[in-house]
Amino acid sequence: MRRLYKDENKMTPAIWHKGHTVDVTSLFTDLNLRQVDGDMVKPISIQEEGRPTTLKEVLGLVKSTEACKLLITGKGGMGKTTLLKYLAHNWATGVDSTFSDKLLFLINVRDLHARKTIVDAAVQTIMPETFRQNTKIQEDPVKVLETFITDHDNELVLLLDGLDELEEGATSPIFLFKNLELRKSSVILTSRPGNTAKFEQCCKAHIEVKGFNAASIHEFIGKYYKSCNKVDLGQQLVRKFNLDSICTHMRGGSNKEAFELCSSPFLLLKIRTIWEEKQQLPADLSDLFKDLICCILNQYRNKSGSEALECIDEFDRIPENQRVAILALGKYTYEGLKTNKLTIDRFLLKEMVKDDELVKLALEPGFVYKENPVAHDDLKQIYTPPHKLISEAVAGFYLSVQIDNETLDADEFQILRSNEYLHMTRIFSIEFLGVNAGKLLKNWLTNEAANYFSLAQYFRYVKEKYKKDVLNNLDKIMSPPMRRKCSEMHETFRMVLCFQNEDEQQNLGKNEHLLQMMSNCFVKYESKPEKLVQLMLSRKSTETINVLTSLVHILIMIDGLYGSHFCIHKSYFEYLAQLSDDDINVLTKKMEEIKFTYSSDKFSFDKFKAPNQKKLLSSKFVSHVLKSSSNLRFMTLNCVKGCTLNAVFSDLILNNDKESFFKLEYICFRNNDLSDFDGLSLVILFQATPKLRELDMSDCNLSGRIVNTVVNELQSRQLKLFLPSLIVSHNYFEDADGASFATLIRFAPELKYLDIGSCSLTTKFLSNLLDECDRNGVLLSDHLLNLTGNKFVDINGASLVKLVKLSGQSFKWNDYSLSVANFESILSYVCEIDCRVKLPWTKLNISGLDLSSTTAEALACLFEISPHLCKLSMDNCNLSGSVVSDVLDKCESNGVVLKENILSLKGNNLSDIDDMSLSALLNLICLSDNTRKGRRDRMDSSIDHETFLQWSDYSFSTSNLTGMINVSMLGSDDPFSWRRLDLSGNNLVSITGNMFVTLLKLSPHLNYLKMNSCSLSGKCIKNILDECEKNGIKLNGNIRLSLKSNDLSDIDDVTLVEVVGFSGKSFEWSEYSLSFTNLRDFVSRVHDMDKLMWQNLDLNDVDLSLLEAKSLFDLFEVSPKLKVFNMNRCHLQSNVLADVLNRLKESNMILQLTDLFLKGNDFHGLGSDTFSTLTQCIPDLEKLDMSDCKLTCSIMKDLPMSSSNKIQLKSLQAINLSGNNFKELTKAVITTFSNCFPALEHLIIRSCNLPVGIVQYLPEMASKMNIPLTLTSIDIGGNDLSKVKWAIFASRISKSTQLKIVKLDSCHLPSTFLCDIERVFSRRELKLRLTDIFLHHNDLSNLKKDVVVSILSALPSLMRLYLDNCNLKSKDLLALIEAFSEIGSRRLLRVFNTLRLHNNDFSDIDGMSLALLFKCVYSLCAPSLLSFIPQLVILSSCGLNDGIIVDMVNSWQVETKAFKLTIDDNNIADKDAIKRKLKGIIAELDDF
C-alpha cells in the first residue's frame, strides 16, 4: 500500500496531458481551513464563519481521537482531492507520523457502485490476485482480505474523496459515520457543500476548505514558477494581481473577477496556464474555460507534432472537427451528470458517435484522462476528468449549442431545469449562450414559486452587457398572469433590497426590472439569509393582506436559500403560529396561487411559547403546515391538544390530502396532553403514513382507552401496521389490558421496538400480555419490549424468568422496582422447580439490594443458571467477606468457572474475607475508574481507565493487604491485571520491603501505585526502595508511585533523590512534610548526580530563612527543565535572592523558568537592579508574582536606565505587585516599566497606595509605547480612588483598544463615578472591548437607568458584571432591569453571561420584577451561546423570601432553562419547596 501511494504526490498540471506531472509536495500550500461549530443542520453557505484552524491541528485531532470521523467540505476545485493525496503520500513516505501505525486507503467515492461496499473498494485497491501471488495463500484472497480489514478496523484510516460524486443507488459512507460499519476506523471524507447534514451530525469535526487566501495565492505562484524556473513570469502575475499591496481592497487590481477565481487552487492552476499562453486574464467562468479549452487544444496540437498548425487564440476559431468532438464529449458528460456520474466509457462514447476519429479527438487532448483498471481482468477503457468542473463546462457548452439551435425538446428542458446535479451545468450554459441566455431562462417563466427563485438565481450569471436584451426578450414572451404577479411582487423586492439602507433606496430606480431586483436580492442575502428572515418578520402594514402577500413573496427567496433546513424557518413558524385562522387561510390561498410549498423535510414545534405561558398550536396552523409541505419526512409537535390533532387528521383525510402524510417517516408528539386524542384518528394516521418508521407518543397523558380503540379498529378492518418503532412510554396505562397490547403486536408484523416503560403497568398486565402472545403464537423477540420504569414487585418466579428473557442480555433490578424477595423467587424457581432453565443475561445489576440474609448457596446457584454472565454488579448490597468466600468455594466445588473481572462489589464491607479467597477475588473484581473524579487522572494517558482498583471501595484493611501478600509469598503465582492500585488511607507503617516487592511482582501490568496518607515514614520508604533495588525493580521506570500526605521528614538525601525521580514532572515539598534541612541535604546530594527532570517545583510555605544562596543556585543548576517555581511565603531573604541573581548573571546561566512566584517574602532590601538582572537570567519569564513583598518604588528607580539599554522581559504576560507600597510611583517610572515588558497582558497592583495621577494615567499608558496590542487586564482594586477624576480616566481608557478586564472593587468610588464615566462615553460614542467589569464593594446606590444604558451601549463585548456589596436597593435593581430591557431590545449586548448581585438589599422587590430581570438578562446573550453555557445570576444574601421566589416562578417569561442561579443566605423558609419550583425553570441551581 505504501508503494502504491508514494506516487500520489504526482498530479496532472494545467496542460492535463497524462504524460506531464508535477510534485504536489513541492507545491503544496496551506489551505484556508475553518472548523465549523454551532448548528450542524445549517448548510455550509449560511453557517456562521467557523474558527480558523490548520492542517496540523486537524491531523492532531484525528490522531488523538479514537475512531475519528472527519468531514471536509468545500466548493469544487478548492483543493480537497489534492489534500487527501498529500496525506496519502506523506503516510506512504513516512514524512508525517499521524497515521504511521495505521493501514491507509485512498478511495474515490465515485467508485462505490451499487452493491459495492467500502470494504470491497479497499480490497480491490490491494489487488487480490497480486496478493495471492505474493503470499502463496490457497484461500480466496478476496475473503481473506475482507476478513482482515473487518477484524482490524481499529488500524484503518479511510480517505474517501468526493461524496458529492456518489452515484445513485451506490452504498453511502454514512454507515461509517454512524459506526455501523468498520466502527473503529478513522475516516476523512471530502464533499462539496450540500446534502451533508447527516454526516455533519455524526462527525467528530467539520472542516471547511476555503481554498486560498491572498497570502496562499502569493505563496503558490512563487512555488510554482520557482519549480519550473520562470520566476520572472510569476512575479509579473503577482504584480498583475497587486498581491504585494498591504491594502486588502487593492488586491486583484483591475482583475478582481479572475482574482476571486484564484481562491480555488484548481482554477488558479488553469489561470496560470492561460497567463503563460496570453499574459491576459479571464473575467468569468465561461471566458476562463473558453481560454482553457484553447490552451488544452494548443498543447495537444504541439504535443502531437503539429507545430505547423496555426495557434488557436479564440474559442470561436476552434477547428470544426475538434469543436464537434468537444460537443460529443459534452453530450456524453451531460447524460452522465444527470445521475452524478463523471466517468466516460470509451466503448459507450463510440456507440453514441459512431466515429473512431471523433472519439480520439474527444478523449486524447486532455479534457479527460484514462483511469488504471481496478482489477486485472477489467478491460474497460474508462476516462475521468481531472475535475468535475471540466465535465460541467463541456456539458454546458453542448447544451448552449442545442438550446441556441432550438433542438432541445420540452422533456429535456424539464430535466435540465429540475435535476439537482446540473446546477453548474446550467450556469455554464447561460454564460456560453450570452445574449441568447433567455432561450434557457424562458423555461422558468411559469407562475410557480420555485421558478421565480430559479430565475433570480441564474439571471445573475448573464453577463452585464447582455442583461438588458435578455430581459426585453423575456418580457415579450411572459404570460399575462405572470406579468400581473411580477407587478405585485415589484414593491416587495424593492423594499427587500433597501432594507436598513436608505441610500440604496434612493439609487434604485422605480422601473428596475423585478428579475434584476430578485437577482440582486439573491446576491445580497445569499451569505446572510437570516437578515432576510429578520426583514420578513418585521414587515408591517395597515392591511394584513398586504403583509401576508409580501410575506409569501419573501418566502420564495428564503425557501430557496435555506432549502430543507427547517431550523432556519423556526422564527418564521413562531410568527405564523400567532396568526388568526382567517389570516392563515389568506396565507394558504396566496401560496396556492404560485404553487408555493415548504421544501423542508423536517418540522419541529417543540419549543414554541407565548410570552407568559406555553402556547397551543391551532388545528388550522398545523393543517396549513402539512398541506403546504411537499417533502415532509420528520415532524415533531409539542404544543398541541388531542382534540387539535383529531381535527387536523379528520380535515386532511376528509379532503383527500393524504399526500401531506405520505412521506412521513418520523412523528413525535412527545410531552403533549393527548388525553382526548381519538384512537380512530390514530388508525387513520397509520393508514395515511405507509413509510412511517417511528411514532413517539411518550408522556402524552394517554390511557388504555386509546389502545383498546386502536386494537378494535385494527381487528374490525383487518389492518396490518408496518411500523418498526412505537414509543408510548411515560403514559398512564394502569387501566390497559395486556391482551390488547398483545393483539397490537400481532397486527404489527414489522414491529421491532415497543416502548411502554414507566406506564404504571402491573404484574397482571404483564401476565396477560405474555399469555395472549403465547395463545396466538406471537414470538416476542429480545429487545422488542421496553418495560423499564414499571413496578413488578409482586411478580412470581416463572413470570420473572420470561421478563428476563424479553429484556435481552442486560438486566437491571431497579428498573422494575424488584426486591430481594423477587431475586430469591427467581433463584428458587430455576434452581428448584425448573432446573432446565438457563437465563440469557450477560450483564446483571442487582446493586442496592440488601443481600445480607441471602445464602452463599443461592448466590452460587445464580452463576450456575447464568452460563453467559460476564458482569454481575452487586455494589452496596451489604455483603460480607465471609459470604463472598463461601460463594467462591461453592462455585469451585460445583465446577463453575467464573470469568475474570465478572464482579462489581463496591460499597460492601469485605474486610472479614480470608486471605486465600481475597487473592482469588481480586482477579474476579471488575476493575474500572468509576470512583475517580480528578480531571488530572482522567487526562493522564499513562493510566488505563479500565483497570483501576481502590482498596477502600471494599473496606479492605491493612491486614487484608498483608494477608493477601503473605498468601502470595507462600506460592500463589496468579498475577493481578490491575494497572492502577490505590491503597491510600490505610496504615501501612508495618509493610516491609519484601512484602512490597511481592506486591509488585504480582502486578506485572501496574503503572501507577497510590499510597497517599498511609503513615509511611522516610525510613520505611528507604527500606522499600532498597528491597526493590535488590530485586532489580526500578520505580522511576515503568511504575509511577504517589506518596503524598506521608511524613517523610526523616528521609535521607539519597532516598529523597529517588522519591523525586519517580514522582513525575511536578513535586510539592510540603506534601511530604519536608523541611529546609531536607532541601539543603537534597541539593548537596543531587549536585554531583544527573540533572533533575522536574518542571514544576513547589516550596510554598517552607521556611527557607536559613537557606544559603549557593544552595538555591545549585538547585537551579541541577534543574535545567524547571518551568514553574513557587517560593511563596518562604521567609526568603532579600540578600539571598539578590546573591542568587548575581551568581546566575556571573555564570551566564539562563533559566528556563516561565512562572516565578515569590509572594509574601520580605524583599524590602532588594536593589534597584533586580528587574534588570531578572531580564538577563530569566528571559522567557511569563508570570511573576511579587505581591506582599514590602517593595517600594525604589526597586524600579533604575528602570529608565534599563529601558535605554533595551533590557526587556519580552515574554512577560502577567505581573502581580499587589500589597506593596507604591505611593511615590511616577508617570516616568510606570511608562518605562511598561516599555520593559512589551508583551504584558495582565497588570495587578491591588492595595498599593497608588497616587491619583497614576490611576488616571494607567489607561493612557496602555495606549503608548509597546503596550497597546497586549494589555488586556488591569487590576487596581483595594486602592483608595475616591479622589480620582473619572472623566479623565474614561477618556483615556478609550485608547486601550485591547483592554478587556478592569477591576475597581473596594476602591471607595465616589457617588459621581458612573455619571462621570457616562458623560465621556456618550459624548464620544465609544465602543470598548471590555468583557469583565469588577465594581463590587463600592457604594453604587441611586443607579440611573439612562446612565447604565449609556455605559453598557459602549460595551458590546461585556460578558460579566460584578456588583456585589454595592449598597444597591430594590429601586436600583428596577433601574438596572429597565436598562437591561432597553439594551436587549436594541440588541447591543449578545454575549453577556454573568451578573453578580451578592449581598445587596432587595427585600422589598416583587417577584414579577425579579422574573423580568431574568428575561432582560436572557435578552443580552445570543440563544446559540446559551445552548452551551447557561447564564450565571448570583442573588445570595439579598433579603429574598419564599413569596418573592414563588411570585417570580409564576411570572417566569424565559422559555428555556438558560440560567445557573445562586440564592443562598436569603430568608427562605421552605427550601425544599422552593428548590422544586426553581428546578422547573433553572438549568443549574446551587444548593442553599
Tab-separated table of N, CA and C in Angstrom, residues 874 879-889 898 903 905 908-925 949 951 953-965 967 976:
chain	number	residue	atom	x	y	z
A	874	MET	N	-23.009	-6.035	42.144
A	874	MET	CA	-23.625	-6.178	43.458
A	874	MET	C	-23.047	-5.112	44.396
A	879	LEU	N	-23.076	-7.103	51.563
A	879	LEU	CA	-22.439	-8.418	51.569
A	879	LEU	C	-21.229	-8.398	52.491
A	880	SER	N	-20.917	-9.539	53.054
A	880	SER	CA	-19.731	-9.667	53.909
A	880	SER	C	-18.661	-10.464	53.171
A	881	GLY	N	-17.438	-10.327	53.643
A	881	GLY	CA	-16.346	-11.058	53.027
A	881	GLY	C	-16.488	-12.553	53.198
A	882	SER	N	-17.038	-12.977	54.332
A	882	SER	CA	-17.180	-14.412	54.578
A	882	SER	C	-18.171	-15.042	53.601
A	883	VAL	N	-19.272	-14.325	53.321
A	883	VAL	CA	-20.246	-14.850	52.351
A	883	VAL	C	-19.610	-14.961	50.971
A	884	VAL	N	-18.859	-13.948	50.555
A	884	VAL	CA	-18.194	-13.987	49.256
A	884	VAL	C	-17.223	-15.157	49.204
A	885	SER	N	-16.516	-15.402	50.302
A	885	SER	CA	-15.604	-16.555	50.359
A	885	SER	C	-16.360	-17.856	50.143
A	886	ASP	N	-17.508	-17.998	50.805
A	886	ASP	CA	-18.311	-19.212	50.658
A	886	ASP	C	-18.823	-19.365	49.232
A	887	VAL	N	-19.220	-18.256	48.603
A	887	VAL	CA	-19.693	-18.322	47.223
A	887	VAL	C	-18.591	-18.844	46.313
A	888	LEU	N	-17.381	-18.323	46.474
A	888	LEU	CA	-16.262	-18.767	45.639
A	888	LEU	C	-15.977	-20.249	45.865
A	889	ASP	N	-16.047	-20.683	47.110
A	889	ASP	CA	-15.795	-22.097	47.408
A	889	ASP	C	-16.842	-22.989	46.758
A	898	LEU	N	-15.621	-18.957	37.088
A	898	LEU	CA	-16.027	-17.553	36.954
A	898	LEU	C	-15.062	-16.800	36.051
A	903	LEU	N	-17.127	-9.505	38.627
A	903	LEU	CA	-17.835	-8.999	39.800
A	903	LEU	C	-17.578	-7.517	40.041
A	905	LEU	N	-18.274	-5.180	43.326
A	905	LEU	CA	-18.690	-5.336	44.730
A	905	LEU	C	-18.401	-4.091	45.554
A	908	ASN	N	-19.397	-2.690	49.631
A	908	ASN	CA	-19.622	-3.774	50.579
A	908	ASN	C	-18.415	-3.872	51.517
A	909	ASN	N	-18.663	-4.265	52.750
A	909	ASN	CA	-17.573	-4.430	53.715
A	909	ASN	C	-17.080	-5.867	53.652
A	910	LEU	N	-15.984	-6.060	52.922
A	910	LEU	CA	-15.453	-7.410	52.720
A	910	LEU	C	-14.207	-7.661	53.564
A	911	SER	N	-14.054	-6.877	54.634
A	911	SER	CA	-12.821	-6.950	55.423
A	911	SER	C	-12.642	-8.293	56.117
A	912	ASP	N	-13.740	-9.068	56.324
A	912	ASP	CA	-13.608	-10.357	57.023
A	912	ASP	C	-13.341	-11.512	56.071
A	913	ILE	N	-12.999	-11.218	54.836
A	913	ILE	CA	-12.704	-12.269	53.867
A	913	ILE	C	-11.372	-12.921	54.224
A	914	ASP	N	-11.258	-14.228	53.997
A	914	ASP	CA	-10.000	-14.898	54.312
A	914	ASP	C	-8.966	-14.601	53.234
A	915	ASP	N	-7.715	-14.788	53.550
A	915	ASP	CA	-6.617	-14.362	52.685
A	915	ASP	C	-6.606	-15.104	51.357
A	916	MET	N	-6.871	-16.394	51.366
A	916	MET	CA	-6.877	-17.179	50.125
A	916	MET	C	-7.989	-16.700	49.196
A	917	SER	N	-9.184	-16.505	49.760
A	917	SER	CA	-10.310	-16.044	48.950
A	917	SER	C	-10.051	-14.653	48.380
A	918	LEU	N	-9.406	-13.791	49.170
A	918	LEU	CA	-9.116	-12.447	48.687
A	918	LEU	C	-8.210	-12.486	47.463
A	919	SER	N	-7.209	-13.334	47.490
A	919	SER	CA	-6.318	-13.461	46.336
A	919	SER	C	-7.100	-13.899	45.099
A	920	ALA	N	-8.028	-14.826	45.304
A	920	ALA	CA	-8.846	-15.283	44.168
A	920	ALA	C	-9.816	-14.197	43.717
A	921	LEU	N	-10.404	-13.493	44.684
A	921	LEU	CA	-11.411	-12.478	44.368
A	921	LEU	C	-10.838	-11.324	43.556
A	922	LEU	N	-9.609	-10.961	43.852
A	922	LEU	CA	-9.029	-9.782	43.193
A	922	LEU	C	-8.908	-9.959	41.686
A	923	ASN	N	-8.871	-11.184	41.214
A	923	ASN	CA	-8.866	-11.417	39.770
A	923	ASN	C	-10.271	-11.480	39.188
A	924	LEU	N	-11.275	-11.517	40.065
A	924	LEU	CA	-12.663	-11.580	39.598
A	924	LEU	C	-13.351	-10.219	39.642
A	925	ILE	N	-12.778	-9.291	40.411
A	925	ILE	CA	-13.393	-7.970	40.549
A	925	ILE	C	-13.261	-7.187	39.245
A	949	LEU	N	-8.217	-0.243	40.739
A	949	LEU	CA	-8.759	-0.808	41.971
A	949	LEU	C	-8.427	0.123	43.132
A	951	TRP	N	-8.606	0.255	47.103
A	951	TRP	CA	-8.693	-0.661	48.234
A	951	TRP	C	-9.860	-0.330	49.167
A	953	ASP	N	-12.728	0.918	48.524
A	953	ASP	CA	-14.071	0.673	47.979
A	953	ASP	C	-14.720	-0.566	48.594
A	954	TYR	N	-13.882	-1.452	49.117
A	954	TYR	CA	-14.392	-2.724	49.629
A	954	TYR	C	-14.134	-2.842	51.135
A	955	SER	N	-13.781	-1.719	51.760
A	955	SER	CA	-13.452	-1.682	53.200
A	955	SER	C	-12.322	-2.638	53.543
A	956	PHE	N	-11.476	-2.936	52.546
A	956	PHE	CA	-10.294	-3.746	52.837
A	956	PHE	C	-9.377	-2.965	53.766
A	957	SER	N	-8.705	-3.677	54.632
A	957	SER	CA	-7.828	-3.051	55.618
A	957	SER	C	-6.377	-3.397	55.322
A	958	THR	N	-5.511	-2.873	56.175
A	958	THR	CA	-4.091	-3.197	56.051
A	958	THR	C	-3.851	-4.683	56.251
A	959	SER	N	-4.576	-5.275	57.189
A	959	SER	CA	-4.395	-6.714	57.440
A	959	SER	C	-4.805	-7.545	56.225
A	960	ASN	N	-5.831	-7.076	55.501
A	960	ASN	CA	-6.204	-7.774	54.261
A	960	ASN	C	-5.049	-7.730	53.261
A	961	LEU	N	-4.429	-6.571	53.163
A	961	LEU	CA	-3.325	-6.423	52.210
A	961	LEU	C	-2.155	-7.318	52.595
A	962	THR	N	-1.767	-7.254	53.868
A	962	THR	CA	-0.632	-8.074	54.302
A	962	THR	C	-0.960	-9.563	54.205
A	963	GLY	N	-2.188	-9.931	54.541
A	963	GLY	CA	-2.586	-11.325	54.417
A	963	GLY	C	-2.544	-11.802	52.977
A	964	MET	N	-3.068	-10.985	52.081
A	964	MET	CA	-3.049	-11.344	50.663
A	964	MET	C	-1.621	-11.495	50.159
A	965	ILE	N	-0.730	-10.575	50.575
A	965	ILE	CA	0.668	-10.658	50.144
A	965	ILE	C	1.337	-11.902	50.727
A	967	VAL	N	-0.059	-14.743	51.602
A	967	VAL	CA	-0.548	-15.921	50.885
A	967	VAL	C	0.195	-16.066	49.564
A	976	PHE	N	-2.120	-10.296	39.084
A	976	PHE	CA	-3.288	-9.418	39.043
A	976	PHE	C	-3.220	-8.543	37.787
